[in-house]
Short mmCIF file of C-alpha atoms and ligand atoms in Angstrom, two decimals:
data_model
loop_
_atom_site.label_atom_id
_atom_site.label_comp_id
_atom_site.label_asym_id
_atom_site.label_seq_id
_atom_site.Cartn_x
_atom_site.Cartn_y
_atom_site.Cartn_z
CA MET A 247 14.96 7.33 -20.01
CA VAL A 248 15.41 8.10 -16.28
CA ASP A 249 14.53 11.60 -15.02
CA SER A 250 15.97 13.47 -12.02
CA SER A 251 13.46 11.82 -9.63
CA GLY A 252 14.62 8.39 -10.77
CA ALA A 253 11.37 7.69 -12.66
CA ALA A 254 11.95 5.69 -15.83
CA GLU A 255 9.88 5.08 -18.92
CA LEU A 256 9.08 1.38 -19.05
CA LEU A 257 7.25 -0.80 -21.48
CA VAL A 258 4.21 -2.94 -20.76
CA ALA A 259 5.72 -6.33 -21.66
CA ALA A 260 2.53 -8.24 -20.80
CA ALA A 261 -0.94 -7.45 -19.50
CA GLU A 262 -3.18 -10.30 -18.40
CA PRO A 263 -6.35 -10.57 -16.36
CA VAL A 264 -5.67 -12.69 -13.28
CA ALA A 265 -9.03 -12.41 -11.52
CA GLU A 266 -12.31 -10.54 -11.90
CA GLY A 267 -11.33 -6.88 -12.37
CA VAL A 268 -7.61 -7.50 -11.76
CA LEU A 269 -5.03 -6.82 -14.45
CA LEU A 270 -1.46 -8.07 -13.99
CA LEU A 271 1.07 -5.82 -15.71
CA THR A 272 4.62 -6.92 -16.43
CA LEU A 273 6.87 -3.92 -16.97
CA ALA A 274 10.35 -3.89 -18.50
CA ASP A 275 12.94 -1.44 -19.76
CA PRO A 276 12.54 -0.91 -23.53
CA GLU A 277 16.26 -1.68 -23.98
CA GLU A 278 16.13 -4.65 -21.59
CA ARG A 279 18.36 -2.86 -19.08
CA PRO A 280 18.09 -4.00 -15.45
CA LEU A 281 15.57 -2.15 -13.29
CA ALA A 282 16.17 -0.56 -9.88
CA PRO A 283 16.27 -3.28 -7.20
CA TRP A 284 13.50 -3.76 -4.64
CA THR A 285 12.60 -5.87 -1.65
CA PRO A 286 9.34 -7.64 -0.66
CA GLY A 287 6.69 -5.13 0.47
CA ALA A 288 7.92 -2.38 -1.90
CA HIS A 289 5.68 -0.38 -4.17
CA VAL A 290 6.21 1.78 -7.25
CA ASP A 291 4.36 4.84 -8.47
CA LEU A 292 2.90 4.74 -11.96
CA LEU A 293 2.99 8.29 -13.33
CA LEU A 294 -0.01 8.17 -15.61
CA ASP A 295 -0.40 10.31 -18.72
CA ASN A 296 -3.61 11.81 -17.29
CA GLY A 297 -1.49 13.46 -14.57
CA LEU A 298 -2.43 11.05 -11.79
CA VAL A 299 0.12 9.13 -9.76
CA ARG A 300 -0.89 5.77 -8.36
CA SER A 301 1.10 3.45 -6.10
CA TYR A 302 1.03 -0.30 -6.62
CA SER A 303 2.80 -3.03 -4.68
CA LEU A 304 5.39 -5.02 -6.58
CA CYS A 305 4.20 -8.61 -6.67
CA GLY A 306 6.77 -10.30 -8.91
CA ASP A 307 10.16 -11.75 -8.10
CA PRO A 308 12.77 -9.37 -6.64
CA ALA A 309 15.46 -11.72 -7.96
CA ASP A 310 14.42 -10.86 -11.55
CA PRO A 311 16.21 -7.56 -12.29
CA TYR A 312 14.48 -7.15 -15.68
CA ARG A 313 10.80 -7.24 -14.76
CA TYR A 314 8.42 -5.49 -12.41
CA GLN A 315 4.94 -6.85 -11.90
CA VAL A 316 1.95 -5.00 -10.44
CA ALA A 317 -1.64 -6.20 -10.18
CA VAL A 318 -4.22 -3.45 -10.53
CA LEU A 319 -7.78 -3.83 -9.28
CA LEU A 320 -10.35 -1.85 -11.24
CA ASP A 321 -12.02 0.33 -8.63
CA PRO A 322 -15.66 1.02 -9.59
CA GLN A 323 -15.27 4.39 -7.85
CA SER A 324 -12.06 5.08 -9.77
CA ARG A 325 -11.26 8.75 -10.12
CA GLY A 326 -9.08 8.01 -13.14
CA GLY A 327 -6.30 5.84 -11.67
CA SER A 328 -7.19 2.17 -11.99
CA ALA A 329 -9.69 2.90 -14.79
CA PHE A 330 -6.89 4.58 -16.77
CA VAL A 331 -4.54 1.63 -16.15
CA HIS A 332 -7.15 -0.90 -17.29
CA ARG A 333 -8.04 1.15 -20.35
CA GLU A 334 -4.71 2.56 -21.49
CA LEU A 335 -2.05 0.14 -20.26
CA ALA A 336 -3.69 -3.15 -21.20
CA THR A 337 -1.85 -3.35 -24.53
CA PRO A 338 1.70 -4.75 -24.60
CA GLY A 339 4.15 -2.21 -25.98
CA THR A 340 2.48 0.76 -24.25
CA ARG A 341 4.91 3.00 -22.36
CA VAL A 342 4.43 4.23 -18.80
CA ARG A 343 6.61 6.24 -16.43
CA VAL A 344 7.44 4.34 -13.25
CA GLY A 345 9.02 5.77 -10.08
CA LEU A 346 11.76 4.14 -8.04
CA PRO A 347 10.64 1.33 -5.71
CA ARG A 348 10.01 2.41 -2.12
CA ASN A 349 9.32 0.22 0.85
CA HIS A 350 7.27 1.22 3.91
CA PHE A 351 6.24 -2.37 4.55
CA ALA A 352 9.51 -4.29 4.63
CA LEU A 353 9.67 -7.88 5.77
CA ALA A 354 11.70 -8.30 8.96
CA PRO A 355 13.33 -11.66 9.65
CA ALA A 356 11.24 -13.99 11.82
CA GLU A 357 10.89 -17.72 12.32
CA ARG A 358 7.10 -17.73 12.17
CA TYR A 359 4.75 -15.51 10.20
CA LEU A 360 1.05 -15.10 9.69
CA PHE A 361 0.18 -13.25 6.48
CA VAL A 362 -3.32 -11.83 6.31
CA ALA A 363 -4.56 -10.54 2.96
CA GLY A 364 -7.84 -8.89 2.02
CA GLY A 365 -8.58 -8.81 -1.72
CA ILE A 366 -5.88 -7.14 -3.78
CA GLY A 367 -3.91 -6.78 -0.51
CA ILE A 368 -2.42 -10.13 -1.47
CA THR A 369 0.04 -8.36 -3.82
CA PRO A 370 2.78 -7.20 -1.39
CA LEU A 371 2.44 -10.47 0.50
CA LEU A 372 3.32 -12.66 -2.51
CA PRO A 373 7.05 -11.78 -2.56
CA MET A 374 7.06 -11.89 1.26
CA ILE A 375 5.74 -15.44 1.15
CA ARG A 376 8.42 -16.43 -1.37
CA ALA A 377 11.06 -14.87 0.89
CA ALA A 378 9.67 -16.62 3.97
CA GLU A 379 9.66 -19.89 2.05
CA ALA A 380 13.28 -19.34 0.95
CA THR A 381 14.40 -18.92 4.57
CA ARG A 382 12.34 -21.99 5.58
CA ALA A 383 10.31 -19.88 7.97
CA ASP A 384 7.08 -21.38 9.29
CA TRP A 385 4.39 -19.28 7.63
CA ARG A 386 0.64 -19.33 7.13
CA LEU A 387 -1.55 -17.22 4.87
CA VAL A 388 -5.17 -16.28 5.42
CA TYR A 389 -6.52 -14.75 2.21
CA ALA A 390 -10.01 -13.26 2.37
CA GLY A 391 -11.91 -12.05 -0.65
CA ARG A 392 -15.33 -11.26 -2.05
CA SER A 393 -15.48 -14.49 -4.07
CA LEU A 394 -13.03 -17.06 -5.44
CA ALA A 395 -13.31 -15.52 -8.91
CA ALA A 396 -12.20 -12.15 -7.56
CA MET A 397 -9.17 -13.49 -5.68
CA ALA A 398 -6.04 -13.02 -7.77
CA PHE A 399 -3.22 -15.59 -7.57
CA ARG A 400 -5.30 -18.04 -5.54
CA ASP A 401 -4.52 -20.98 -7.84
CA GLU A 402 -0.82 -20.20 -7.88
CA LEU A 403 -0.81 -20.06 -4.09
CA ALA A 404 -2.73 -23.28 -3.63
CA ARG A 405 -0.61 -25.05 -6.26
CA SER A 406 2.73 -23.82 -4.90
CA TYR A 407 2.13 -24.17 -1.20
CA GLY A 408 -0.86 -26.41 -0.62
CA GLU A 409 -3.85 -26.06 1.64
CA GLY A 410 -1.92 -26.66 4.84
CA ARG A 411 -0.38 -23.22 4.65
CA VAL A 412 -2.90 -21.27 2.62
CA THR A 413 -6.43 -20.67 3.85
CA LEU A 414 -8.73 -19.08 1.29
CA ALA A 415 -11.76 -17.32 2.72
CA PRO A 416 -14.09 -16.25 -0.12
CA LYS A 417 -17.13 -14.61 1.43
CA LEU A 418 -19.53 -15.54 -1.36
CA GLU A 419 -18.71 -19.24 -1.14
CA THR A 420 -18.30 -19.55 2.65
CA GLY A 421 -21.03 -17.08 3.59
CA ARG A 422 -18.88 -15.40 6.24
CA ARG A 423 -15.69 -13.50 6.90
CA PRO A 424 -12.74 -15.23 8.59
CA ASP A 425 -12.66 -15.07 12.39
CA LEU A 426 -9.71 -12.70 12.66
CA ALA A 427 -9.77 -12.48 16.44
CA ALA A 428 -9.44 -16.28 16.76
CA LEU A 429 -6.73 -16.46 14.08
CA LEU A 430 -4.71 -13.73 15.75
CA ALA A 431 -5.08 -15.24 19.21
CA GLU A 432 -3.66 -18.44 17.74
CA ALA A 433 -0.87 -16.49 16.01
CA ALA A 434 0.00 -14.80 19.31
CA ALA A 435 0.16 -18.17 21.07
CA GLU A 436 2.45 -19.49 18.32
CA GLY A 437 4.72 -16.43 18.41
CA ARG A 438 4.01 -15.39 14.83
CA THR A 439 4.83 -12.01 13.33
CA VAL A 440 1.80 -10.76 11.41
CA TYR A 441 1.84 -8.92 8.08
CA CYS A 442 -1.55 -7.70 7.01
CA CYS A 443 -2.59 -5.83 3.88
CA GLY A 444 -6.16 -5.14 2.89
CA PRO A 445 -9.02 -2.71 3.09
CA GLU A 446 -9.22 -0.24 5.95
CA ARG A 447 -11.88 -2.17 7.87
CA MET A 448 -9.94 -5.42 7.85
CA VAL A 449 -6.66 -3.79 8.86
CA ASP A 450 -8.44 -1.94 11.68
CA ALA A 451 -9.90 -5.25 12.93
CA VAL A 452 -6.47 -6.90 12.85
CA ALA A 453 -4.84 -3.94 14.61
CA ALA A 454 -7.54 -4.02 17.32
CA ALA A 455 -7.03 -7.76 17.84
CA CYS A 456 -3.27 -7.22 18.17
CA ALA A 457 -3.47 -4.27 20.59
CA GLY A 458 -0.84 -4.72 23.27
CA TRP A 459 1.36 -7.02 21.20
CA PRO A 460 5.10 -6.35 21.41
CA GLU A 461 6.45 -3.70 19.05
CA GLY A 462 7.12 -4.98 15.53
CA ARG A 463 4.98 -8.11 15.79
CA LEU A 464 2.27 -6.57 13.61
CA ARG A 465 2.97 -4.73 10.37
CA THR A 466 0.11 -3.43 8.27
CA GLU A 467 -0.50 -1.75 4.97
CA ARG A 468 -3.85 -0.22 4.16
CA PHE A 469 -5.47 0.63 0.89
CA ARG A 470 -6.09 4.15 -0.16
CA ALA A 471 -7.07 6.57 2.55
CA GLU A 472 -9.39 9.44 1.93
CA VAL A 473 -10.16 12.71 3.61
CA SER A 474 -13.60 11.98 4.98
CA ALA A 475 -15.83 14.66 6.35
CA ASP A 476 -16.19 14.46 10.15
CA GLY A 477 -17.33 17.94 11.07
CA SER A 478 -13.92 19.06 12.30
CA GLU A 479 -12.01 22.22 11.43
CA PHE A 480 -8.56 23.22 12.60
CA GLU A 481 -5.76 25.64 11.92
CA VAL A 482 -2.39 24.72 10.51
CA GLU A 483 0.67 26.90 10.99
CA LEU A 484 3.85 26.57 8.95
CA ALA A 485 6.83 27.30 11.21
CA ARG A 486 9.42 28.08 8.53
CA SER A 487 7.35 30.02 6.05
CA GLY A 488 5.16 31.76 8.63
CA LEU A 489 1.92 30.93 6.83
CA SER A 490 -1.29 29.88 8.61
CA ALA A 491 -4.40 28.38 7.06
CA LYS A 492 -7.75 27.04 8.18
CA VAL A 493 -8.38 23.44 7.17
CA PRO A 494 -12.12 23.02 6.78
CA ASP A 495 -14.03 19.77 7.09
CA GLY A 496 -13.43 17.31 4.26
CA LEU A 497 -10.36 19.12 2.85
CA SER A 498 -6.79 17.90 3.18
CA ILE A 499 -4.05 20.02 4.76
CA LEU A 500 -2.26 19.89 1.42
CA ASP A 501 -5.33 21.21 -0.40
CA ALA A 502 -5.88 23.92 2.21
CA LEU A 503 -2.25 25.04 1.96
CA GLU A 504 -2.41 25.15 -1.83
CA ASP A 505 -5.64 27.16 -1.62
CA ALA A 506 -3.79 29.59 0.66
CA GLY A 507 -1.06 30.02 -1.95
CA PHE A 508 1.59 27.69 -0.47
CA ALA A 509 3.01 25.56 -3.27
CA GLU A 510 6.19 24.20 -1.69
CA ALA A 511 4.85 20.98 -0.16
CA ALA A 512 6.03 17.80 -1.89
CA PHE A 513 3.43 15.25 -2.90
CA SER A 514 2.79 12.47 -5.34
CA CYS A 515 -0.24 10.20 -4.81
CA ARG A 516 -2.44 12.58 -2.76
CA GLU A 517 -4.15 9.56 -1.23
CA GLY A 518 -1.94 8.63 1.70
CA THR A 519 -0.10 5.73 0.13
CA CYS A 520 3.25 6.90 -1.24
CA GLY A 521 4.94 8.79 1.62
CA SER A 522 6.07 11.75 -0.54
CA CYS A 523 4.24 14.36 1.53
CA GLU A 524 5.60 13.20 4.91
CA THR A 525 6.03 16.32 7.05
CA ARG A 526 7.47 16.88 10.52
CA VAL A 527 4.96 17.85 13.19
CA LEU A 528 6.28 20.48 15.65
CA ALA A 529 3.17 20.95 17.80
CA GLY A 530 -0.37 19.61 18.01
CA GLU A 531 -1.65 16.09 17.57
CA PRO A 532 -2.15 14.58 14.13
CA ASP A 533 -5.13 12.41 13.23
CA HIS A 534 -3.35 9.91 10.99
CA ARG A 535 -5.36 8.64 8.04
CA ASP A 536 -2.58 7.50 5.75
CA ALA A 537 -1.57 4.00 4.76
CA VAL A 538 2.17 4.62 5.19
CA LEU A 539 3.08 5.03 8.87
CA SER A 540 3.22 2.04 11.20
CA GLU A 541 1.30 2.04 14.47
CA ALA A 542 4.55 2.78 16.34
CA GLU A 543 5.35 5.70 14.03
CA ARG A 544 1.82 7.05 14.47
CA GLU A 545 2.23 6.99 18.22
CA THR A 546 5.42 9.05 18.19
CA ALA A 547 3.50 11.70 16.16
CA GLU A 548 6.77 13.03 14.77
CA THR A 549 5.62 13.14 11.17
CA MET A 550 2.38 12.97 9.21
CA MET A 551 1.13 12.65 5.64
CA ILE A 552 -0.50 15.99 4.96
CA CYS A 553 -2.38 14.79 1.87
CA VAL A 554 -4.93 12.85 3.95
CA SER A 555 -4.25 13.17 7.67
CA ARG A 556 -5.89 15.81 9.83
CA ALA A 557 -5.58 17.07 13.41
CA ARG A 558 -7.04 16.05 16.76
CA THR A 559 -6.11 19.43 18.22
CA PRO A 560 -7.41 22.83 17.09
CA HIS A 561 -3.91 23.93 16.13
CA LEU A 562 -1.14 22.06 14.32
CA VAL A 563 2.37 23.38 13.65
CA LEU A 564 4.32 21.85 10.77
CA ASP A 565 7.96 22.06 9.75
CA LEU A 566 7.30 23.73 6.41
S1 FES B 1122 1.20 12.46 -1.37
FE1 FES B 1122 1.42 10.30 -1.20
S2 FES B 1122 1.22 9.97 0.95
FE2 FES B 1122 0.78 12.03 0.67
#
């Protein structure tokens, strides 16, 4: 059944471990009806029965209209998202509500790509690689992980594409992380467009190595962002509703607004990954901490994700 937001109740058709702590879910309509279409880089929200919403990249085949696949890493710090998925959705036949696919990380046409994955960040890159292969683009993948056993889909990648295109960089086995600066210098010389998905630290390193590259040559997607305490406090003003609120250290704008009695802001994941809370900025400078906006979008400072991002200025005015 599809609700007014487009979310549908799907069935877990299969659930299989594909690496240490990684569960691959195959989701289908209970009546075998086709699912909403998607493109490489898209994600869906799982609307979990415990009230949490978690976004996962679609890693299956967009040409299969009857199946979605998501790979979920069990986060030892899980606040009830991935732990719930591993515990409650690991049995085929279980039902789960799934939002419509959205894509903030779409693959643009290019002749040469470098894909850089860190850990479970491989998931959005899998359909991108298939698409790049289908257009006969010249692509390379550098896939870094904690250990070979923890790197999902590594065998499939090596089997399908061979070692010439796929470089696996398991830290446990190699004793080091890949030299991203050298890889990106080479990619720049070869005119490659870079798609990178992984943990915050890796994406930051890639973004730093690509500083000054032409617009659109680097696209990134980060894992979950969090509101970390940094000693700052600022005031947020809502232009349309006339409300103002202090946002103390370690609290999100969304939380501060809710505490002040404002309940109109849209949200879903509350961790900077889904884009539902995107809000126009009318004055002040945001401190972006989400995983949704591109570097170029961050620079224009036109919008921000109020569930995780904060302010660099003492005063921020939002279109709410
Ligand atoms: S609620 Fe998902 S990005 Fe803010």
